[in-house]
PDB file of C-alpha atoms in Angstrom:
ATOM      1  CA  MET H   1      22.703  11.599  -5.213  1.00 56.00           C
ATOM      2  CA  ASN H   2      26.253  10.918  -5.992  1.00 70.00           C
ATOM      3  CA  PRO H   3      26.231   8.402  -8.920  1.00 71.00           C
ATOM      4  CA  SER H   4      29.732   6.946  -8.245  1.00 91.00           C
ATOM      5  CA  LEU H   5      28.719   6.131  -4.710  1.00 91.00           C
ATOM      6  CA  PHE H   6      25.481   4.628  -5.875  1.00 94.00           C
ATOM      7  CA  GLU H   7      27.044   2.427  -8.553  1.00 94.00           C
ATOM      8  CA  PHE H   8      29.806   1.362  -5.967  1.00 93.00           C
ATOM      9  CA  GLY H   9      26.872   0.144  -3.574  1.00 95.00           C
ATOM     10  CA  ARG H  10      25.088  -1.465  -6.419  1.00 96.00           C
ATOM     11  CA  ARG H  11      28.439  -3.481  -7.118  1.00 95.00           C
ATOM     12  CA  VAL H  12      28.684  -4.290  -3.478  1.00 95.00           C
ATOM     13  CA  LEU H  13      25.211  -5.820  -3.337  1.00 96.00           C
ATOM     14  CA  ARG H  14      25.907  -7.828  -6.495  1.00 96.00           C
ATOM     15  CA  GLU H  15      29.007  -9.267  -4.699  1.00 96.00           C
ATOM     16  CA  GLN H  16      26.759 -10.533  -1.773  1.00 96.00           C
ATOM     17  CA  PRO H  17      25.394 -14.041  -2.879  1.00 97.00           C
ATOM     18  CA  PHE H  18      22.704 -14.081  -0.184  1.00 96.00           C
ATOM     19  CA  SER H  19      21.336 -10.556  -1.304  1.00 97.00           C
ATOM     20  CA  VAL H  20      21.392 -11.851  -5.187  1.00 97.00           C
ATOM     21  CA  LEU H  21      19.575 -15.006  -4.034  1.00 96.00           C
ATOM     22  CA  LEU H  22      16.882 -12.831  -2.212  1.00 96.00           C
ATOM     23  CA  GLY H  23      16.786 -10.407  -5.139  1.00 96.00           C
ATOM     24  CA  THR H  24      17.562  -7.276  -2.958  1.00 98.00           C
ATOM     25  CA  THR H  25      17.892  -3.933  -4.928  1.00 98.00           C
ATOM     26  CA  LEU H  26      19.458  -0.703  -3.795  1.00 98.00           C
ATOM     27  CA  GLU H  27      16.964   2.176  -4.121  1.00 97.00           C
ATOM     28  CA  LEU H  28      19.090   4.974  -2.464  1.00 97.00           C
ATOM     29  CA  PHE H  29      22.718   5.274  -1.382  1.00 97.00           C
ATOM     30  CA  GLU H  30      24.101   8.694  -0.289  1.00 96.00           C
ATOM     31  CA  PRO H  31      26.080   9.907   2.608  1.00 97.00           C
ATOM     32  CA  GLY H  32      24.263   9.066   5.616  1.00 97.00           C
ATOM     33  CA  ARG H  33      21.205   7.236   4.086  1.00 98.00           C
ATOM     34  CA  ALA H  34      20.356   3.959   2.370  1.00 98.00           C
ATOM     35  CA  VAL H  35      17.316   2.381   1.069  1.00 98.00           C
ATOM     36  CA  LEU H  36      17.098  -1.308   0.150  1.00 98.00           C
ATOM     37  CA  ALA H  37      14.063  -3.012  -1.484  1.00 98.00           C
ATOM     38  CA  LEU H  38      13.001  -6.730  -1.759  1.00 97.00           C
ATOM     39  CA  ARG H  39      10.067  -8.003  -3.892  1.00 98.00           C
ATOM     40  CA  VAL H  40       8.090 -10.479  -1.700  1.00 97.00           C
ATOM     41  CA  ARG H  41       7.647 -13.845  -2.986  1.00 96.00           C
ATOM     42  CA  ASP H  42       6.227 -17.179  -1.648  1.00 96.00           C
ATOM     43  CA  GLU H  43       9.641 -18.651  -0.614  1.00 96.00           C
ATOM     44  CA  LEU H  44      10.244 -15.684   1.876  1.00 96.00           C
ATOM     45  CA  ARG H  45       7.065 -16.370   3.778  1.00 96.00           C
ATOM     46  CA  GLN H  46       6.711 -18.389   6.799  1.00 94.00           C
ATOM     47  CA  GLN H  47       3.655 -20.661   7.732  1.00 96.00           C
ATOM     48  CA  HIS H  48       1.359 -17.974   8.702  1.00 95.00           C
ATOM     49  CA  GLY H  49       1.747 -16.264   5.094  1.00 94.00           C
ATOM     50  CA  PHE H  50       3.877 -13.216   6.238  1.00 95.00           C
ATOM     51  CA  VAL H  51       7.545 -12.531   5.368  1.00 97.00           C
ATOM     52  CA  HIS H  52       9.783 -14.638   7.736  1.00 97.00           C
ATOM     53  CA  GLY H  53      11.499 -12.456  10.401  1.00 97.00           C
ATOM     54  CA  GLY H  54      14.890 -13.585   9.331  1.00 97.00           C
ATOM     55  CA  VAL H  55      14.304 -11.916   6.056  1.00 98.00           C
ATOM     56  CA  VAL H  56      13.116  -8.667   7.537  1.00 98.00           C
ATOM     57  CA  GLY H  57      16.194  -8.870   9.922  1.00 98.00           C
ATOM     58  CA  TYR H  58      18.498  -9.445   7.049  1.00 98.00           C
ATOM     59  CA  LEU H  59      17.125  -6.382   5.148  1.00 98.00           C
ATOM     60  CA  ALA H  60      17.441  -4.192   8.252  1.00 98.00           C
ATOM     61  CA  ASP H  61      20.875  -5.411   8.990  1.00 98.00           C
ATOM     62  CA  ASN H  62      22.128  -4.816   5.425  1.00 98.00           C
ATOM     63  CA  ALA H  63      20.447  -1.257   5.272  1.00 98.00           C
ATOM     64  CA  LEU H  64      21.986  -0.227   8.573  1.00 98.00           C
ATOM     65  CA  THR H  65      25.424  -1.417   7.257  1.00 98.00           C
ATOM     66  CA  TYR H  66      24.922   0.504   4.046  1.00 98.00           C
ATOM     67  CA  ALA H  67      24.101   3.716   5.832  1.00 98.00           C
ATOM     68  CA  GLY H  68      27.176   3.325   8.108  1.00 98.00           C
ATOM     69  CA  GLY H  69      29.326   2.298   5.223  1.00 96.00           C
ATOM     70  CA  SER H  70      28.250   5.563   3.303  1.00 96.00           C
ATOM     71  CA  VAL H  71      30.277   7.584   5.917  1.00 96.00           C
ATOM     72  CA  LEU H  72      32.727   5.055   7.052  1.00 96.00           C
ATOM     73  CA  GLY H  73      33.761   3.209   3.932  1.00 93.00           C
ATOM     74  CA  ASP H  74      34.166  -0.628   4.078  1.00 92.00           C
ATOM     75  CA  SER H  75      32.113  -1.608   7.089  1.00 95.00           C
ATOM     76  CA  VAL H  76      30.462  -4.599   8.919  1.00 96.00           C
ATOM     77  CA  THR H  77      27.809  -4.693  11.540  1.00 97.00           C
ATOM     78  CA  SER H  78      29.050  -4.941  14.877  1.00 97.00           C
ATOM     79  CA  GLU H  79      25.662  -5.336  16.494  1.00 98.00           C
ATOM     80  CA  TYR H  80      22.033  -4.571  15.866  1.00 98.00           C
ATOM     81  CA  LYS H  81      18.444  -4.916  17.582  1.00 98.00           C
ATOM     82  CA  ILE H  82      15.329  -5.230  15.867  1.00 98.00           C
ATOM     83  CA  ASN H  83      11.700  -4.737  17.022  1.00 98.00           C
ATOM     84  CA  TYR H  84       8.972  -6.463  14.928  1.00 98.00           C
ATOM     85  CA  LEU H  85       5.961  -4.294  15.044  1.00 98.00           C
ATOM     86  CA  ARG H  86       3.516  -6.124  12.886  1.00 97.00           C
ATOM     87  CA  PRO H  87       3.392  -8.966  10.248  1.00 97.00           C
ATOM     88  CA  ALA H  88       5.149  -8.193   6.986  1.00 97.00           C
ATOM     89  CA  LEU H  89       2.546  -8.383   4.410  1.00 96.00           C
ATOM     90  CA  GLY H  90       2.693  -6.713   0.928  1.00 95.00           C
ATOM     91  CA  GLU H  91       4.355  -6.860  -2.420  1.00 97.00           C
ATOM     92  CA  ARG H  92       7.671  -5.418  -1.454  1.00 98.00           C
ATOM     93  CA  LEU H  93       9.637  -4.692   1.624  1.00 98.00           C
ATOM     94  CA  LEU H  94      11.594  -1.354   2.026  1.00 98.00           C
ATOM     95  CA  ALA H  95      14.298  -0.701   4.472  1.00 98.00           C
ATOM     96  CA  ARG H  96      15.207   2.956   4.938  1.00 98.00           C
ATOM     97  CA  ALA H  97      18.159   3.425   7.217  1.00 98.00           C
ATOM     98  CA  GLU H  98      20.105   6.618   8.376  1.00 98.00           C
ATOM     99  CA  VAL H  99      23.192   7.401  10.409  1.00 98.00           C
ATOM    100  CA  LEU H 100      22.369   8.877  13.732  1.00 98.00           C
ATOM    101  CA  SER H 101      25.829   9.613  14.777  1.00 98.00           C
ATOM    102  CA  SER H 102      29.326   8.771  13.386  1.00 97.00           C
ATOM    103  CA  GLY H 103      33.073   8.963  14.226  1.00 96.00           C
ATOM    104  CA  LYS H 104      36.183   7.645  12.435  1.00 95.00           C
ATOM    105  CA  ARG H 105      35.725   4.056  13.140  1.00 96.00           C
ATOM    106  CA  GLN H 106      31.946   3.492  14.139  1.00 97.00           C
ATOM    107  CA  ALA H 107      28.525   4.785  13.255  1.00 98.00           C
ATOM    108  CA  VAL H 108      25.365   4.257  15.077  1.00 98.00           C
ATOM    109  CA  CYS H 109      22.421   3.962  12.769  1.00 98.00           C
ATOM    110  CA  ARG H 110      18.554   3.514  12.563  1.00 98.00           C
ATOM    111  CA  CYS H 111      16.414   1.555  10.201  1.00 98.00           C
ATOM    112  CA  GLU H 112      12.622   1.499   9.527  1.00 98.00           C
ATOM    113  CA  VAL H 113      11.349  -1.502   7.418  1.00 98.00           C
ATOM    114  CA  PHE H 114       7.996  -1.191   5.729  1.00 98.00           C
ATOM    115  CA  ALA H 115       5.835  -3.512   3.708  1.00 98.00           C
ATOM    116  CA  ALA H 116       4.498  -1.859   0.621  1.00 97.00           C
ATOM    117  CA  GLY H 117       1.476  -2.905  -1.368  1.00 94.00           C
ATOM    118  CA  GLY H 118      -1.865  -1.603  -2.711  1.00 93.00           C
ATOM    119  CA  GLY H 119      -0.472   2.059  -2.807  1.00 94.00           C
ATOM    120  CA  GLU H 120       0.449   2.166   0.778  1.00 96.00           C
ATOM    121  CA  GLU H 121       3.347   1.368   3.151  1.00 97.00           C
ATOM    122  CA  ARG H 122       3.017  -0.077   6.870  1.00 98.00           C
ATOM    123  CA  LEU H 123       5.757   0.082   9.406  1.00 98.00           C
ATOM    124  CA  VAL H 124       6.794  -3.688  10.245  1.00 98.00           C
ATOM    125  CA  ALA H 125      10.010  -3.253  12.185  1.00 98.00           C
ATOM    126  CA  VAL H 126      12.405  -0.778  13.399  1.00 98.00           C
ATOM    127  CA  ALA H 127      16.042  -1.418  14.136  1.00 98.00           C
ATOM    128  CA  GLN H 128      19.193   0.265  15.500  1.00 98.00           C
ATOM    129  CA  GLY H 129      22.705  -0.954  15.092  1.00 98.00           C
ATOM    130  CA  THR H 130      26.472  -0.135  15.462  1.00 98.00           C
ATOM    131  CA  ILE H 131      28.492  -0.301  12.222  1.00 98.00           C
ATOM    132  CA  ILE H 132      32.127  -0.661  12.346  1.00 98.00           C
ATOM    133  CA  LYS H 133      35.010   0.108   9.713  1.00 96.00           C
ATOM    134  CA  ALA H 134      36.174  -3.136   8.421  1.00 93.00           C
ATOM    135  CA  GLU H 135      39.600  -4.212   9.192  1.00 82.00           C
ATOM    136  CA  PRO H 136      42.134  -4.648   6.397  1.00 75.00           C
ATOM    137  CA  LYS H 137      42.781  -8.109   5.588  1.00 73.00           C
ATOM    138  CA  THR H 138      45.951  -9.524   6.772  1.00 67.00           C
TER     139      THR H 138
END
């Protein structure tokens, strides 16, 4: 793992107020791959007791953009689609994203979100998205 890339990724995460609010951590950040994690707490659950789909979607979106940004540089999500497979029940969520294809300005990435707890992981969602290089501020 490239320490300077990982430290850059951690700094970017600290600069995202919503990520700080949720307590998201960066577990892996290397060219073509990223892993984000989030400790599950009661405030993130919906009325049935599992993690709210918006939180799962946020984590997938951010992991997709990290993976794409690892090959493109400063990037944003152009679009993404998510399929929820089962309720997110566990102690932590892990979003593992990878680049499927990239060019100079965009990357197509895939993400799998797992709920972890009790020594096991269960796949709870899959997502795919297009990540684009951010335009310079004018």
